[in-house]
Coordinates of C-alpha atoms in Angstrom, one line a residue:
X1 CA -190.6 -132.2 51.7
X2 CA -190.5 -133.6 48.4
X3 CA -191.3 -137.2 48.1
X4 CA -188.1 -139.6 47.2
X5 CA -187.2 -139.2 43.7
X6 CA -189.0 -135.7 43.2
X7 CA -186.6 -133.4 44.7
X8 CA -185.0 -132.4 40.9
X9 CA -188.2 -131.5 40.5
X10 CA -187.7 -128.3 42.0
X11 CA -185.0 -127.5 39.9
X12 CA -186.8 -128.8 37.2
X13 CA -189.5 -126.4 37.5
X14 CA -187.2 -123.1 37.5
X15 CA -185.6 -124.3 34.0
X16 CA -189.3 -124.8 32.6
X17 CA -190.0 -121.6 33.3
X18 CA -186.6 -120.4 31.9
X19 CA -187.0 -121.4 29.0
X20 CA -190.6 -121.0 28.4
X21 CA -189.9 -117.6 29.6
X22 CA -193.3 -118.0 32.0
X23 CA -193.4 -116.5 35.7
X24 CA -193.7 -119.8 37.2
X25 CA -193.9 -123.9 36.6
X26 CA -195.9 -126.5 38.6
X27 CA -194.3 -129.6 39.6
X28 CA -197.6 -131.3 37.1
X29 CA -197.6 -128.6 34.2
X30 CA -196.9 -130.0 30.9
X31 CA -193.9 -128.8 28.9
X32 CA -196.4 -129.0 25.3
X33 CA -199.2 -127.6 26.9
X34 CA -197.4 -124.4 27.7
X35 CA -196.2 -123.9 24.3
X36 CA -193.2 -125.8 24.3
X37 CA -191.6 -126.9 20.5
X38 CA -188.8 -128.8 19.3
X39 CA -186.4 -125.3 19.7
X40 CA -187.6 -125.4 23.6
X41 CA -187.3 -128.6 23.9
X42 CA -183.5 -129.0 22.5
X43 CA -182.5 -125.9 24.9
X44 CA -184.1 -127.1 27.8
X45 CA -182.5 -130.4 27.5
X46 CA -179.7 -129.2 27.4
X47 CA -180.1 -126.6 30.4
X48 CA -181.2 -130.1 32.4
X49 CA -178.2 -131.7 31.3
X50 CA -175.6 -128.9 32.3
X51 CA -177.6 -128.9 36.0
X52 CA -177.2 -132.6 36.5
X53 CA -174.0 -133.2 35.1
X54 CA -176.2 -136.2 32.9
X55 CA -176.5 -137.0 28.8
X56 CA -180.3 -136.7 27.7
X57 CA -181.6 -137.4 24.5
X58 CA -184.3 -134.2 23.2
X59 CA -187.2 -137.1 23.2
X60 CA -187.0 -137.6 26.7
X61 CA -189.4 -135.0 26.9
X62 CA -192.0 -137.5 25.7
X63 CA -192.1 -139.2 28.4
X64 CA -191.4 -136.9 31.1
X65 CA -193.2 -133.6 30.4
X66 CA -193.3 -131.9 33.5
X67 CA -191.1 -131.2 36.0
X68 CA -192.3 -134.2 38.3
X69 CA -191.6 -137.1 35.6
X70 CA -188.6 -135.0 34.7
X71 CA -187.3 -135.1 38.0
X72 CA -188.0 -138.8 38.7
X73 CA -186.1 -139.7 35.5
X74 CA -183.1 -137.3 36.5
X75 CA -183.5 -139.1 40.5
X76 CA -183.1 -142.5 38.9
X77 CA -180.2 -141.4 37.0
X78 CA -178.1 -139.6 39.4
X79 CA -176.9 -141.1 42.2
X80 CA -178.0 -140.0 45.9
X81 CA -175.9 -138.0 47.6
X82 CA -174.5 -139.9 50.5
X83 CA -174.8 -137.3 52.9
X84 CA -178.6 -137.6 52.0
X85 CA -179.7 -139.2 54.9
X86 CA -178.1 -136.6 57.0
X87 CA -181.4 -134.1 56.2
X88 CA -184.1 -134.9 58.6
X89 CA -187.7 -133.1 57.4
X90 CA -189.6 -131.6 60.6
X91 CA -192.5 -130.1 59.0
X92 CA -193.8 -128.8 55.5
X93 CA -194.7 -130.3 51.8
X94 CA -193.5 -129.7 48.2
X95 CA -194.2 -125.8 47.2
X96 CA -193.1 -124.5 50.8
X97 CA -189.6 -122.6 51.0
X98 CA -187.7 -124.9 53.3
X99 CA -185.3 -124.0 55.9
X100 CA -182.4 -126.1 56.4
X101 CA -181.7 -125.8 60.8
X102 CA -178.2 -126.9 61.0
X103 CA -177.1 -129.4 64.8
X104 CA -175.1 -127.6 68.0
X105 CA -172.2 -129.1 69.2
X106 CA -174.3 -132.7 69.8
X107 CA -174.7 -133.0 66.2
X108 CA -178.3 -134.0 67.0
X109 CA -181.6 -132.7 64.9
X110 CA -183.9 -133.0 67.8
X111 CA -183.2 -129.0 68.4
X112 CA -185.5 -128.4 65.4
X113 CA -188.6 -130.1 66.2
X114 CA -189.1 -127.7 69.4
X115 CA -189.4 -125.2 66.9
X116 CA -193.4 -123.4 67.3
X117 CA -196.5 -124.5 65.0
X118 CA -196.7 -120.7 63.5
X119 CA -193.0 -121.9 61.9
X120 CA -193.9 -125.2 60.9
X121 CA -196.8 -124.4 59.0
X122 CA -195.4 -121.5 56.9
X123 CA -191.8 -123.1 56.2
X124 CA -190.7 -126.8 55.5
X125 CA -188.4 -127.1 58.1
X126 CA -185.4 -129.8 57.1
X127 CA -183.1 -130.3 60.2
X128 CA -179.6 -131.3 59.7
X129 CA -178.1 -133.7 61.9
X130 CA -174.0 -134.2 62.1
X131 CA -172.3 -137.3 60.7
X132 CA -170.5 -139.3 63.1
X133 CA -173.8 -139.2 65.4
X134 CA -175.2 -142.8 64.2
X135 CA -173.5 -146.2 64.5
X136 CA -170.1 -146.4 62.2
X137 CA -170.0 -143.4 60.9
X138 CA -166.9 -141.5 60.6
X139 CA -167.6 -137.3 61.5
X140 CA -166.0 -134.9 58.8
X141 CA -162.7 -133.7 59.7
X142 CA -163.0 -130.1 58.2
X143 CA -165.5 -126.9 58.5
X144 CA -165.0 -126.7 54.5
X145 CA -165.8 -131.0 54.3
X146 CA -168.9 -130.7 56.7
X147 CA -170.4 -127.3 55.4
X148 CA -170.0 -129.0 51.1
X149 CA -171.5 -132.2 52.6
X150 CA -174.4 -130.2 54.1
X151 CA -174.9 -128.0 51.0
X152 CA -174.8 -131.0 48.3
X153 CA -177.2 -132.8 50.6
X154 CA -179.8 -130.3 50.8
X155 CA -179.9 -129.8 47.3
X156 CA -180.3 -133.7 46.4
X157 CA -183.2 -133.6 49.0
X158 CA -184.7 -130.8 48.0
X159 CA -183.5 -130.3 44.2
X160 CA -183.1 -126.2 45.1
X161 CA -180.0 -124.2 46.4
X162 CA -180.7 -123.6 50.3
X163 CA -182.1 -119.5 50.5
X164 CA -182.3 -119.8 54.5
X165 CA -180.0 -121.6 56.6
X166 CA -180.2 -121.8 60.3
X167 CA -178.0 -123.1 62.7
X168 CA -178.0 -123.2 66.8
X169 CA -174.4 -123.1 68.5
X170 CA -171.7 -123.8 66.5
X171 CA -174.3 -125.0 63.7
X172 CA -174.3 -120.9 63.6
X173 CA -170.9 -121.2 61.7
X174 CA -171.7 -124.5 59.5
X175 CA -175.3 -122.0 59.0
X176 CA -172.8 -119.2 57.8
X177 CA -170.5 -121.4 55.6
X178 CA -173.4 -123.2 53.4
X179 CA -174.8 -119.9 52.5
X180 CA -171.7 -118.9 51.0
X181 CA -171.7 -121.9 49.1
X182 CA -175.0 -121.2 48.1
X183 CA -174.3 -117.7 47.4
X184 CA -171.5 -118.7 45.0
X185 CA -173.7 -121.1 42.9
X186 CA -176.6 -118.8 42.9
X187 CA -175.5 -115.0 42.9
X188 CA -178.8 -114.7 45.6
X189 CA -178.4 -113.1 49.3
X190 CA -179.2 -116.0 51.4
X191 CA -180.9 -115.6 54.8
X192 CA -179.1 -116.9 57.7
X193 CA -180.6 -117.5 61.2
X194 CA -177.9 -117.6 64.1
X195 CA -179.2 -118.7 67.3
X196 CA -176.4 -118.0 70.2
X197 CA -173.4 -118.6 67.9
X198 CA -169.9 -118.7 69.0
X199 CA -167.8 -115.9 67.8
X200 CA -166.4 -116.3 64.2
X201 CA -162.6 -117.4 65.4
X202 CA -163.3 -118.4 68.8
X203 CA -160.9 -121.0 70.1
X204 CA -162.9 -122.1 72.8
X205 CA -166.5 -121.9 70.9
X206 CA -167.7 -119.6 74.1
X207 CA -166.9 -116.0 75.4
X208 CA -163.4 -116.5 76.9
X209 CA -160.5 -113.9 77.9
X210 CA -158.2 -115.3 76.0
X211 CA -160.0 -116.8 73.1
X212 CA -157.1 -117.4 70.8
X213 CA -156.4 -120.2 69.2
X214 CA -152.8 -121.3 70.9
X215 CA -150.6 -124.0 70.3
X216 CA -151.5 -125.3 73.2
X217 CA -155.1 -125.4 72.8
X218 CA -154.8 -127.1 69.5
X219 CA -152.8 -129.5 71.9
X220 CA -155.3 -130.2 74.2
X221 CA -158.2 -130.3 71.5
X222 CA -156.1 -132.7 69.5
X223 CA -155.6 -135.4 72.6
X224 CA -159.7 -134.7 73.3
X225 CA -160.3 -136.2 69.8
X226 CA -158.0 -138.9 70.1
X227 CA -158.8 -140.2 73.5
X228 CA -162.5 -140.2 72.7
X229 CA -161.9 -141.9 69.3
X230 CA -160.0 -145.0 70.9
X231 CA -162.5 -145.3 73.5
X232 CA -165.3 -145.4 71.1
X233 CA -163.7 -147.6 68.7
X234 CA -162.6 -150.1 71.4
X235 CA -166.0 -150.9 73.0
X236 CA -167.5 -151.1 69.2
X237 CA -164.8 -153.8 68.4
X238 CA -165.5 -155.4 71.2
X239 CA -169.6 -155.4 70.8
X240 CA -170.4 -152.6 73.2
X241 CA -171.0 -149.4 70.6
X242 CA -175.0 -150.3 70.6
X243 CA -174.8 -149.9 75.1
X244 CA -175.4 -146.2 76.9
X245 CA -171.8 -146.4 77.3
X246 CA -171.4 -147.0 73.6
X247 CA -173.9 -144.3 72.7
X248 CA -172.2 -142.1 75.3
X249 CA -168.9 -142.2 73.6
X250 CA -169.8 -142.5 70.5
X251 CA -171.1 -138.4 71.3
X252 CA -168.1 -137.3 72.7
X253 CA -165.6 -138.6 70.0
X254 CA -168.4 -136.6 67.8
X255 CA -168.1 -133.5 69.7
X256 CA -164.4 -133.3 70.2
X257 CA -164.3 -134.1 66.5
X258 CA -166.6 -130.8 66.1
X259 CA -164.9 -128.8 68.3
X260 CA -161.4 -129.7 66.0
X261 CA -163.0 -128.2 63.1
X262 CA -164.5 -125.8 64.3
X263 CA -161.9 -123.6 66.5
X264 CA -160.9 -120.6 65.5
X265 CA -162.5 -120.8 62.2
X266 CA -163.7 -117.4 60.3
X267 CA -166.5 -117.9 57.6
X268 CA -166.2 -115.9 54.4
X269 CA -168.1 -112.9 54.5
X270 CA -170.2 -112.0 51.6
X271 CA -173.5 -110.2 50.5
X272 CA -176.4 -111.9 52.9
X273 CA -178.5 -111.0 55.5
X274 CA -178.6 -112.1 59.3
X275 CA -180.2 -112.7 61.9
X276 CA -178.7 -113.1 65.2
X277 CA -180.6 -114.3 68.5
X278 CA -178.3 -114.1 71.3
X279 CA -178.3 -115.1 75.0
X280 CA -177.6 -112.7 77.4
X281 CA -174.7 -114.3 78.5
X282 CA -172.5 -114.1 74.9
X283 CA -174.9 -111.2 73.7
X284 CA -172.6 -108.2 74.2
X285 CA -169.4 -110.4 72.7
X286 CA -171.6 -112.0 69.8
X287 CA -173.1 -108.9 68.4
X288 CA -169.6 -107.2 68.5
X289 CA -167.6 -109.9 67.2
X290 CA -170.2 -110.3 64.3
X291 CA -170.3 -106.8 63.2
X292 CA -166.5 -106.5 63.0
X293 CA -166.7 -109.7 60.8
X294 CA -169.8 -108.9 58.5
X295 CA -168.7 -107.0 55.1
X296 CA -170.3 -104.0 54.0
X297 CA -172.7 -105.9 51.7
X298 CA -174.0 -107.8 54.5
X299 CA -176.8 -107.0 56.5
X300 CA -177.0 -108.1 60.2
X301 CA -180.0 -107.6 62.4
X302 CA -179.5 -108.8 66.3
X303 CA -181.7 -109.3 69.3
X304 CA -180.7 -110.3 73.1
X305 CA -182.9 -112.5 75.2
X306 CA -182.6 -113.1 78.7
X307 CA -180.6 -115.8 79.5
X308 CA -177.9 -118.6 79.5
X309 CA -176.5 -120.4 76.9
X310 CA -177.1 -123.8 77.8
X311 CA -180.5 -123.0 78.3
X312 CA -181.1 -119.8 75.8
X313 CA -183.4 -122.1 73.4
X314 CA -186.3 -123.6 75.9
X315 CA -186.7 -119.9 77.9
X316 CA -186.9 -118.3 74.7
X317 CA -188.9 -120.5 71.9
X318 CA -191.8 -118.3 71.3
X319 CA -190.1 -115.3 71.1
X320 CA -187.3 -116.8 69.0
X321 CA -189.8 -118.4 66.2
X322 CA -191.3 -114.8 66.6
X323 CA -188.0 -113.2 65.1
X324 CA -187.2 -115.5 62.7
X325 CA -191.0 -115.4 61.4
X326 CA -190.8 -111.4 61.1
X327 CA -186.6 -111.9 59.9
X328 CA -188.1 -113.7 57.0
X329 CA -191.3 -111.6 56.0
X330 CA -189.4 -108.8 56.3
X331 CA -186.9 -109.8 53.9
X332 CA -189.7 -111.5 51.5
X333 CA -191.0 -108.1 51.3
X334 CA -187.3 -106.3 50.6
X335 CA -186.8 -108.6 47.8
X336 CA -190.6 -107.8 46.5
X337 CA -189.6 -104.2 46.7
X338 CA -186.2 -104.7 45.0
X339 CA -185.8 -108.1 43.2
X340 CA -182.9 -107.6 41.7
X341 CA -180.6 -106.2 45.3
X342 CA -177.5 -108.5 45.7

């Protein structure tokens, strides 16, 4: 992970080699040293400017010539996201493709750290936890709010557009609707990493005969989130939130808010490629429901593992990281093949 204040770097980088029409930047090469001249300098300035929404002067580039002084300068002049402190680094350093692992129905990032070494050595693993986990915060309302928070986030950690977005339960969806956002900015297929994901438009985020979503279930959801809320916000005003019963209901106004934004939502579908890891339990519905949803421009590779649901991740962790290792080498090689496939 980028230290504070370097993540533009990353950005940074990409429009130095832009413009100085090189293969690739270093966070420490010098803008001069590689040939840049006043022409360079005024385009790339601007190019900067466009990216960060931010008014530069040409000379700036005296004092920040490479991409790491750059990007500190751009850091101290754009505010940080406040969703920010919602990306939780597991693993990896500045030049390793990170993954951004997106929270189940808990909201908690503590999922991602069970994730093998093989995985954390390769990739710079940035969990995302939920907002509305931690002491007085207020959970997003809306798929569309949380899944913008979660894109914007990653990229003022990381100073780069997410390429491969995972997500476990329900962070499947969330997974599903930042790389569209991505997609969108970029043009690029992302890569997106399901493990045991609820059906796109389930009502009841599970396998259910009837898994509509009714007027009456909306109902019921509705009181959940209401009834959880109160009691969360009445032992916090009267000095309890910080107690296990404070903590304890401070989770379930969280998931009840969750669940709310979540039912019966469809993603977008759009050029990507997938990887689903189902338990045997919602295997036979997931992979169904998912290739009725997937366009034709999106790929979608899936694999059942024994199992339930509940306990699909810890019976299956080596073989999981296994898939999502060979997922992404496969795809590396793809786009080495055929760089320019959207």
């Amino acid at each position: 992970m980028p230290p504070p204040g370097d993540g533009p770097a990353h950005a940074i980088a990409g429009i130095f080699a832009a413009e100085l029409k090189v293969p690739a930047v270093g966070f420490d090469d010098n803008f001069f040293d590689l040939g840049g001249d006043s022409l360079m300098a005024e385009t790339l300035v601007l190019a900067v400017q466009k990216r960060f929404g931010v008014k530069l002067q040409t000379s700036v580039l005296l004092e920040a010539q490479t991409p790491r002084e750059f990007g500190r300068l751009i850091a101290s002049l754009v505010p940080e996201h406040p969703a920010r402190e919602l990306i939780v680094p597991v693993s990896g350093s500045v030049g390793q493709e990170p993954i951004a692992m997106i929270h189940g129905i808990t909201g908690s990032a503590l999922f991602a750290n069970r994730f093998s070494r093989r995985l954390k050595e390769k990739y710079a693993i940035m969990a995302v936890r939920g907002m509305g986990t931690e002491p007085g915060e207020t959970p997003y309302s809306t798929m569309a709010e949380i899944g913008t928070n979660y894109f914007e986030a990653f990229i003022s950690v990381t100073g780069r557009h997410p390429e491969v977005i995972g997500g476990i339960c329900v962070g499947g969806l969330l997974a599903i609707e930042v790389g569209r956002l991505s997609h969108e900015a970029t043009g690029k297929r992302p890569a997106i990493v399901l493990i045991d994901p609820p059906s796109p438009g389930s009502a009841w985020l599970k396998p259910m005969p009837d898994d509509r979503l009714t007027e009456r279930r909306r109902r019921d959801i509705v009181r959940k989130v209401v009834y959880w809320r109160l009691l969360r916000d009445t032992l916090t005003t009267v000095g309890f939130g910080q107690t296990r019963l404070g903590r304890h209901l401070r989770k379930k106004a969280y998931k009840s808010a969750l669940l709310q934004a979540a039912a019966g939502f469809v993603p977008s579908s759009y050029p990507c490629d997938i990887l689903i890891l189902a338990s045997s339990e919602w295997g036979a519905t997931t992979v169904k429901d998912y290739k009725g949803w997937a366009s034709n421009k999106a790929s979608v590779k899936t694999v059942v593992m024994p199992g339930t649901h509940n306990k699909f991740r810890k019976a299956n962790m080596d073989a999981i990281d296994a898939e999502i290792l060979t997922f992404l080498s496969a795809r590396s090689e793809a786009a080495r093949e055929n760089p320019h496939r959207q």
